[in-house]
Short mmCIF file of C-alpha atoms in Angstrom, two decimals:
data_model
loop_
_atom_site.label_atom_id
_atom_site.label_comp_id
_atom_site.label_asym_id
_atom_site.label_seq_id
_atom_site.Cartn_x
_atom_site.Cartn_y
_atom_site.Cartn_z
CA MET V 1 -223.61 67.81 -10.42
CA ASN V 2 -225.92 66.00 -12.88
CA SER V 3 -229.94 66.67 -12.78
CA ALA V 4 -230.50 63.09 -10.95
CA THR V 5 -228.05 64.17 -8.04
CA VAL V 6 -229.67 67.66 -7.77
CA ARG V 7 -233.14 66.40 -7.68
CA ASN V 8 -231.89 63.74 -4.93
CA LEU V 9 -230.33 66.47 -2.81
CA LEU V 10 -233.46 68.70 -3.20
CA VAL V 11 -235.64 66.02 -1.94
CA ARG V 12 -233.08 65.33 0.97
CA GLY V 13 -233.05 69.00 1.81
CA MET V 14 -236.89 69.19 2.16
CA LEU V 15 -236.86 66.26 4.38
CA ALA V 16 -233.96 67.70 6.37
CA GLY V 17 -236.21 70.92 6.73
CA LEU V 18 -238.93 68.93 7.83
CA ALA V 19 -237.20 67.05 10.44
CA ALA V 20 -235.47 70.59 11.59
CA GLY V 21 -239.05 72.10 11.61
CA VAL V 22 -240.39 69.35 14.04
CA LEU V 23 -237.38 70.18 16.47
CA ALA V 24 -238.25 73.90 16.13
CA LEU V 25 -241.72 73.33 16.69
CA VAL V 26 -241.11 71.52 20.28
CA VAL V 27 -238.88 74.67 20.91
CA ALA V 28 -241.65 77.04 19.74
CA TYR V 29 -244.54 75.02 21.87
CA PHE V 30 -242.70 74.93 25.07
CA LEU V 31 -240.58 77.97 25.07
CA GLY V 32 -242.27 80.42 22.70
CA GLU V 33 -246.03 79.80 23.41
CA PRO V 34 -246.15 80.55 27.27
CA ASN V 35 -244.65 84.15 26.32
CA VAL V 36 -247.28 84.52 23.56
CA ASP V 37 -250.03 83.61 25.95
CA SER V 38 -248.73 86.09 28.79
CA ALA V 39 -248.41 88.79 26.26
CA ILE V 40 -252.07 88.22 24.86
CA GLY V 41 -253.20 88.05 28.73
CA LEU V 42 -251.54 91.66 29.07
CA GLU V 43 -253.27 92.80 25.84
CA GLU V 44 -256.76 91.45 26.83
CA ALA V 45 -256.39 93.19 30.47
CA HIS V 46 -255.37 96.39 29.16
CA ALA V 47 -258.26 96.54 26.49
CA HIS V 48 -260.60 95.46 29.25
CA THR V 49 -259.59 98.36 31.51
CA HIS V 50 -260.09 100.81 28.79
CA THR V 51 -263.41 99.50 27.77
CA HIS V 52 -264.56 99.47 31.39
CA GLY V 53 -263.48 102.87 31.92
CA ASP V 54 -265.24 104.32 28.97
CA ALA V 55 -268.69 104.83 29.96
CA GLY V 56 -269.85 105.12 26.30
CA ALA V 57 -268.17 102.23 25.06
CA ASP V 58 -270.07 99.29 23.45
CA ALA V 59 -269.64 96.53 26.05
CA GLY V 60 -270.00 93.73 23.39
CA GLY V 61 -267.48 95.10 21.08
CA HIS V 62 -264.92 92.93 22.84
CA ASP V 63 -266.97 89.66 23.30
CA GLU V 64 -266.97 88.73 19.45
CA GLU V 65 -266.33 85.25 18.64
CA GLU V 66 -262.75 84.35 17.74
CA VAL V 67 -262.43 83.51 14.00
CA VAL V 68 -259.47 80.82 14.83
CA SER V 69 -259.27 79.88 18.46
CA ARG V 70 -256.10 80.36 20.45
CA SER V 71 -255.91 76.53 21.06
CA LEU V 72 -256.09 76.05 17.34
CA GLN V 73 -253.53 78.83 16.68
CA SER V 74 -250.89 77.40 19.25
CA THR V 75 -251.19 74.04 17.98
CA ALA V 76 -252.11 72.95 14.41
CA GLY V 77 -251.48 76.47 13.24
CA LEU V 78 -248.08 76.79 14.81
CA ALA V 79 -247.13 73.42 13.42
CA THR V 80 -248.42 74.27 9.73
CA GLY V 81 -246.41 77.37 9.76
CA ILE V 82 -243.07 76.10 11.16
CA LEU V 83 -243.36 72.87 9.10
CA VAL V 84 -244.07 74.51 5.79
CA TYR V 85 -241.37 76.98 6.54
CA GLY V 86 -238.79 74.27 7.36
CA VAL V 87 -239.64 72.24 4.23
CA ALA V 88 -239.42 75.50 2.04
CA PHE V 89 -236.02 76.53 3.25
CA GLY V 90 -234.79 73.15 3.32
CA GLY V 91 -235.53 72.94 -0.39
CA ILE V 92 -233.79 76.42 -0.95
CA ALA V 93 -230.99 75.24 1.28
CA ALA V 94 -230.44 72.26 -0.71
CA LEU V 95 -230.16 74.23 -4.09
CA ALA V 96 -227.70 76.67 -2.37
CA PHE V 97 -225.58 73.67 -1.33
CA CYS V 98 -225.46 72.14 -4.86
CA PHE V 99 -224.10 75.30 -5.93
CA ALA V 100 -221.70 76.11 -3.16
CA LEU V 101 -220.10 72.38 -2.60
CA GLY V 102 -216.63 72.68 -3.96
CA ARG V 103 -216.77 76.57 -4.48
CA ILE V 104 -216.26 77.99 -1.09
CA GLY V 105 -213.31 76.09 0.03
CA ARG V 106 -212.30 72.47 0.45
CA PHE V 107 -215.18 71.51 2.63
CA GLY V 108 -216.92 68.12 2.44
CA PRO V 109 -220.87 68.11 2.36
CA ARG V 110 -221.26 68.03 6.23
CA ALA V 111 -219.08 71.15 6.48
CA THR V 112 -220.51 72.92 3.67
CA ALA V 113 -224.06 72.40 4.89
CA LEU V 114 -223.28 73.50 8.31
CA LEU V 115 -221.52 76.48 6.99
CA LEU V 116 -224.39 77.41 4.78
CA SER V 117 -226.91 77.01 7.47
CA GLY V 118 -224.90 79.24 9.70
CA CYS V 119 -224.63 81.95 7.19
CA ALA V 120 -228.30 81.80 6.25
CA LEU V 121 -229.24 82.16 10.03
CA LEU V 122 -227.04 85.06 10.35
CA ALA V 123 -228.02 86.85 6.94
CA VAL V 124 -231.71 85.91 6.88
CA TYR V 125 -232.62 86.19 10.66
CA VAL V 126 -230.00 87.55 12.98
CA VAL V 127 -228.99 90.71 10.93
CA PRO V 128 -232.68 91.87 10.34
CA TYR V 129 -233.50 90.64 13.96
CA LEU V 130 -230.96 92.96 15.72
CA LYS V 131 -232.25 96.11 13.73
CA TYR V 132 -235.86 95.13 13.90
CA PRO V 133 -236.65 92.66 16.65
CA VAL V 134 -239.69 90.75 17.06
CA ASN V 135 -242.45 91.97 19.31
CA PRO V 136 -245.07 89.93 21.04
CA PRO V 137 -248.81 90.56 21.09
CA ALA V 138 -249.86 94.01 22.81
CA VAL V 139 -246.80 95.63 21.26
CA GLY V 140 -246.75 97.65 18.23
CA ASP V 141 -249.26 100.34 16.54
CA PRO V 142 -251.38 98.55 14.06
CA ASP V 143 -251.49 101.44 11.66
CA THR V 144 -247.58 100.98 11.16
CA ILE V 145 -247.57 97.30 10.36
CA GLY V 146 -247.08 97.83 6.62
CA LYS V 147 -244.29 100.10 7.34
CA ARG V 148 -242.79 97.80 9.90
CA THR V 149 -242.96 94.96 7.47
CA THR V 150 -241.48 96.63 4.75
CA LEU V 151 -238.43 97.82 6.69
CA TYR V 152 -237.88 94.44 8.07
CA PHE V 153 -238.01 92.73 4.66
CA LEU V 154 -235.86 95.52 3.18
CA MET V 155 -233.28 94.67 5.97
CA MET V 156 -233.43 91.23 5.06
CA VAL V 157 -232.83 91.50 1.41
CA LEU V 158 -230.00 94.00 2.16
CA SER V 159 -228.28 91.50 4.49
CA VAL V 160 -228.54 88.66 2.02
CA LEU V 161 -227.12 90.68 -0.83
CA LEU V 162 -224.39 91.97 1.35
CA ALA V 163 -223.39 88.39 2.52
CA ILE V 164 -223.18 87.30 -1.10
CA ALA V 165 -221.19 90.39 -2.02
CA ALA V 166 -218.81 89.86 1.01
CA THR V 167 -218.44 85.92 -0.03
CA LEU V 168 -217.30 87.20 -3.76
CA LEU V 169 -215.18 89.77 -2.20
CA GLY V 170 -213.28 87.11 -0.13
CA LYS V 171 -212.67 84.92 -3.14
CA ARG V 172 -211.39 87.87 -5.21
CA LEU V 173 -208.98 88.78 -2.54
CA ALA V 174 -208.01 85.15 -1.72
CA PRO V 175 -205.10 85.05 -4.37
CA ALA V 176 -203.51 88.20 -3.19
CA LEU V 177 -204.05 88.06 0.57
CA GLY V 178 -204.48 84.51 1.21
CA THR V 179 -207.80 82.62 2.47
CA TRP V 180 -207.40 83.98 6.12
CA TYR V 181 -206.95 87.55 5.54
CA ALA V 182 -209.20 87.66 2.46
CA THR V 183 -211.86 86.11 5.02
CA VAL V 184 -211.07 88.66 7.67
CA ALA V 185 -211.37 91.48 4.98
CA ALA V 186 -214.75 90.14 3.80
CA VAL V 187 -216.25 90.00 7.17
CA ALA V 188 -215.05 93.46 8.00
CA ALA V 189 -216.75 94.79 4.85
CA PHE V 190 -219.99 93.02 5.68
CA ALA V 191 -220.03 94.36 9.34
CA VAL V 192 -219.41 97.88 7.99
CA ALA V 193 -222.00 97.63 5.46
CA VAL V 194 -224.50 96.16 7.81
CA GLY V 195 -223.52 98.97 10.37
CA LEU V 196 -224.15 101.87 7.77
CA ALA V 197 -227.67 100.10 6.90
CA TYR V 198 -228.50 100.19 10.45
CA ALA V 199 -227.63 103.91 10.70
CA PHE V 200 -229.62 105.07 7.80
CA LEU V 201 -232.55 102.86 8.09
CA PRO V 202 -235.34 104.44 10.48
CA VAL V 203 -235.74 103.43 13.96
CA ILE V 204 -238.93 101.86 15.29
CA ASN V 205 -239.72 101.51 18.85
CA GLU V 206 -243.25 100.96 19.83
CA VAL V 207 -242.81 99.25 23.15
CA PRO V 208 -245.27 100.60 25.74
CA ASP V 209 -243.50 101.94 28.73
CA ASP V 210 -245.50 99.62 31.10
CA PHE V 211 -244.69 96.45 29.12
CA PRO V 212 -242.77 94.05 31.36
CA ALA V 213 -239.33 94.05 30.24
CA THR V 214 -238.90 90.50 31.33
CA LEU V 215 -241.68 89.33 29.23
CA LEU V 216 -240.19 91.16 26.44
CA TRP V 217 -236.85 89.69 26.58
CA ARG V 218 -238.06 86.07 27.05
CA PHE V 219 -240.08 86.58 23.92
CA ARG V 220 -237.45 87.78 21.94
CA LEU V 221 -235.01 85.32 22.99
CA SER V 222 -237.35 82.41 22.43
CA ALA V 223 -237.75 83.62 18.85
CA LEU V 224 -234.05 83.59 18.40
CA ALA V 225 -234.04 80.21 19.93
CA ILE V 226 -236.55 78.78 17.36
CA GLN V 227 -234.64 80.08 14.51
CA THR V 228 -231.28 78.85 15.82
CA VAL V 229 -232.62 75.27 16.33
CA LEU V 230 -234.20 75.19 13.05
CA TRP V 231 -231.25 76.39 10.88
CA GLY V 232 -228.76 74.31 13.20
CA ALA V 233 -230.71 71.22 12.80
CA LEU V 234 -231.02 71.78 9.01
CA GLY V 235 -227.32 72.18 8.42
CA LEU V 236 -226.71 68.94 10.44
CA PHE V 237 -229.64 66.87 8.69
CA LEU V 238 -228.78 68.20 5.33
CA GLY V 239 -225.01 67.58 5.76
CA GLU V 240 -225.52 64.03 6.82
CA LEU V 241 -228.00 63.08 4.12
CA ALA V 242 -225.81 64.71 1.48
CA GLU V 243 -222.72 62.81 2.85
CA ARG V 244 -224.43 59.40 2.32
CA LEU V 245 -225.67 60.47 -1.02
CA LEU V 246 -222.19 61.69 -2.17
CA ARG V 247 -219.92 59.78 -0.43
CA PRO V 248 -221.57 56.32 -0.03
CA LYS V 249 -219.62 54.15 2.25
CA ALA V 250 -218.04 50.74 0.67
CA VAL V 251 -219.46 47.53 1.80
CA PRO V 252 -217.65 44.15 1.77
CA SER V 253 -218.59 41.71 -1.22
CA GLY V 254 -218.67 38.03 -0.97
CA SER V 255 -215.35 37.54 -2.53
CA GLY V 256 -213.80 39.35 0.30
CA GLY V 257 -213.32 42.57 -1.61
CA ALA V 258 -215.26 45.72 -1.47
CA VAL V 259 -217.78 47.40 -3.49
CA PRO V 260 -219.49 50.81 -3.21
CA ALA V 261 -222.78 50.86 -1.30
CA ALA V 262 -225.85 51.46 -3.58
CA ARG V 263 -227.28 55.03 -3.41
#
């Protein structure tokens, strides 16, 4: 690809990420935020109970004014975070698409974009998520947040590197084993490597015994749904925009022939 095509695809990737972010925002607001509110309510009730039971506690310590209101967090803050996330990863996905198109098999732009988004969802989110799932407010020790963040990002980096290594392994084995068996071998190697990482990295379980299991399940399921919608929509939108850019349809000319549509 020439630089103009890469630039056009980058812009389209960011637009696709923005559109995907809007869909993910709808899911986050209607599916995720109610669970966050429920978890915050439990946290506040728990803190109020402990403060009320401690005769020597400072009663005004829990009445400090919020720096950012909850209503602002759940609207403008949520929208800003998801949309910026979508645009950023849309641009990254577009650059990855430019590199992958024609190099990972005989896939067209739509199939390549959707395949990349699926692999990104798996490597960037699902694999780290299964080892270190997200927790709602009221879950987790504030003193271990640095450790938990480090381990999560370490698992993410390992997952991405292992996915790249598995792809290279599959391409290396394809001439000898054929595409099907090379793909199976690469997926199996990725699964084994991820399993070893799961086994050796430390386990973190800070969910209180009295935290409602149903709420925890709903929160984690909604987080997974948001990411699935974001990456799935990104793949579909990017694939469609890339298809229209790289394979423009012919339009009839005035003399009865056909000329390529303008890009």
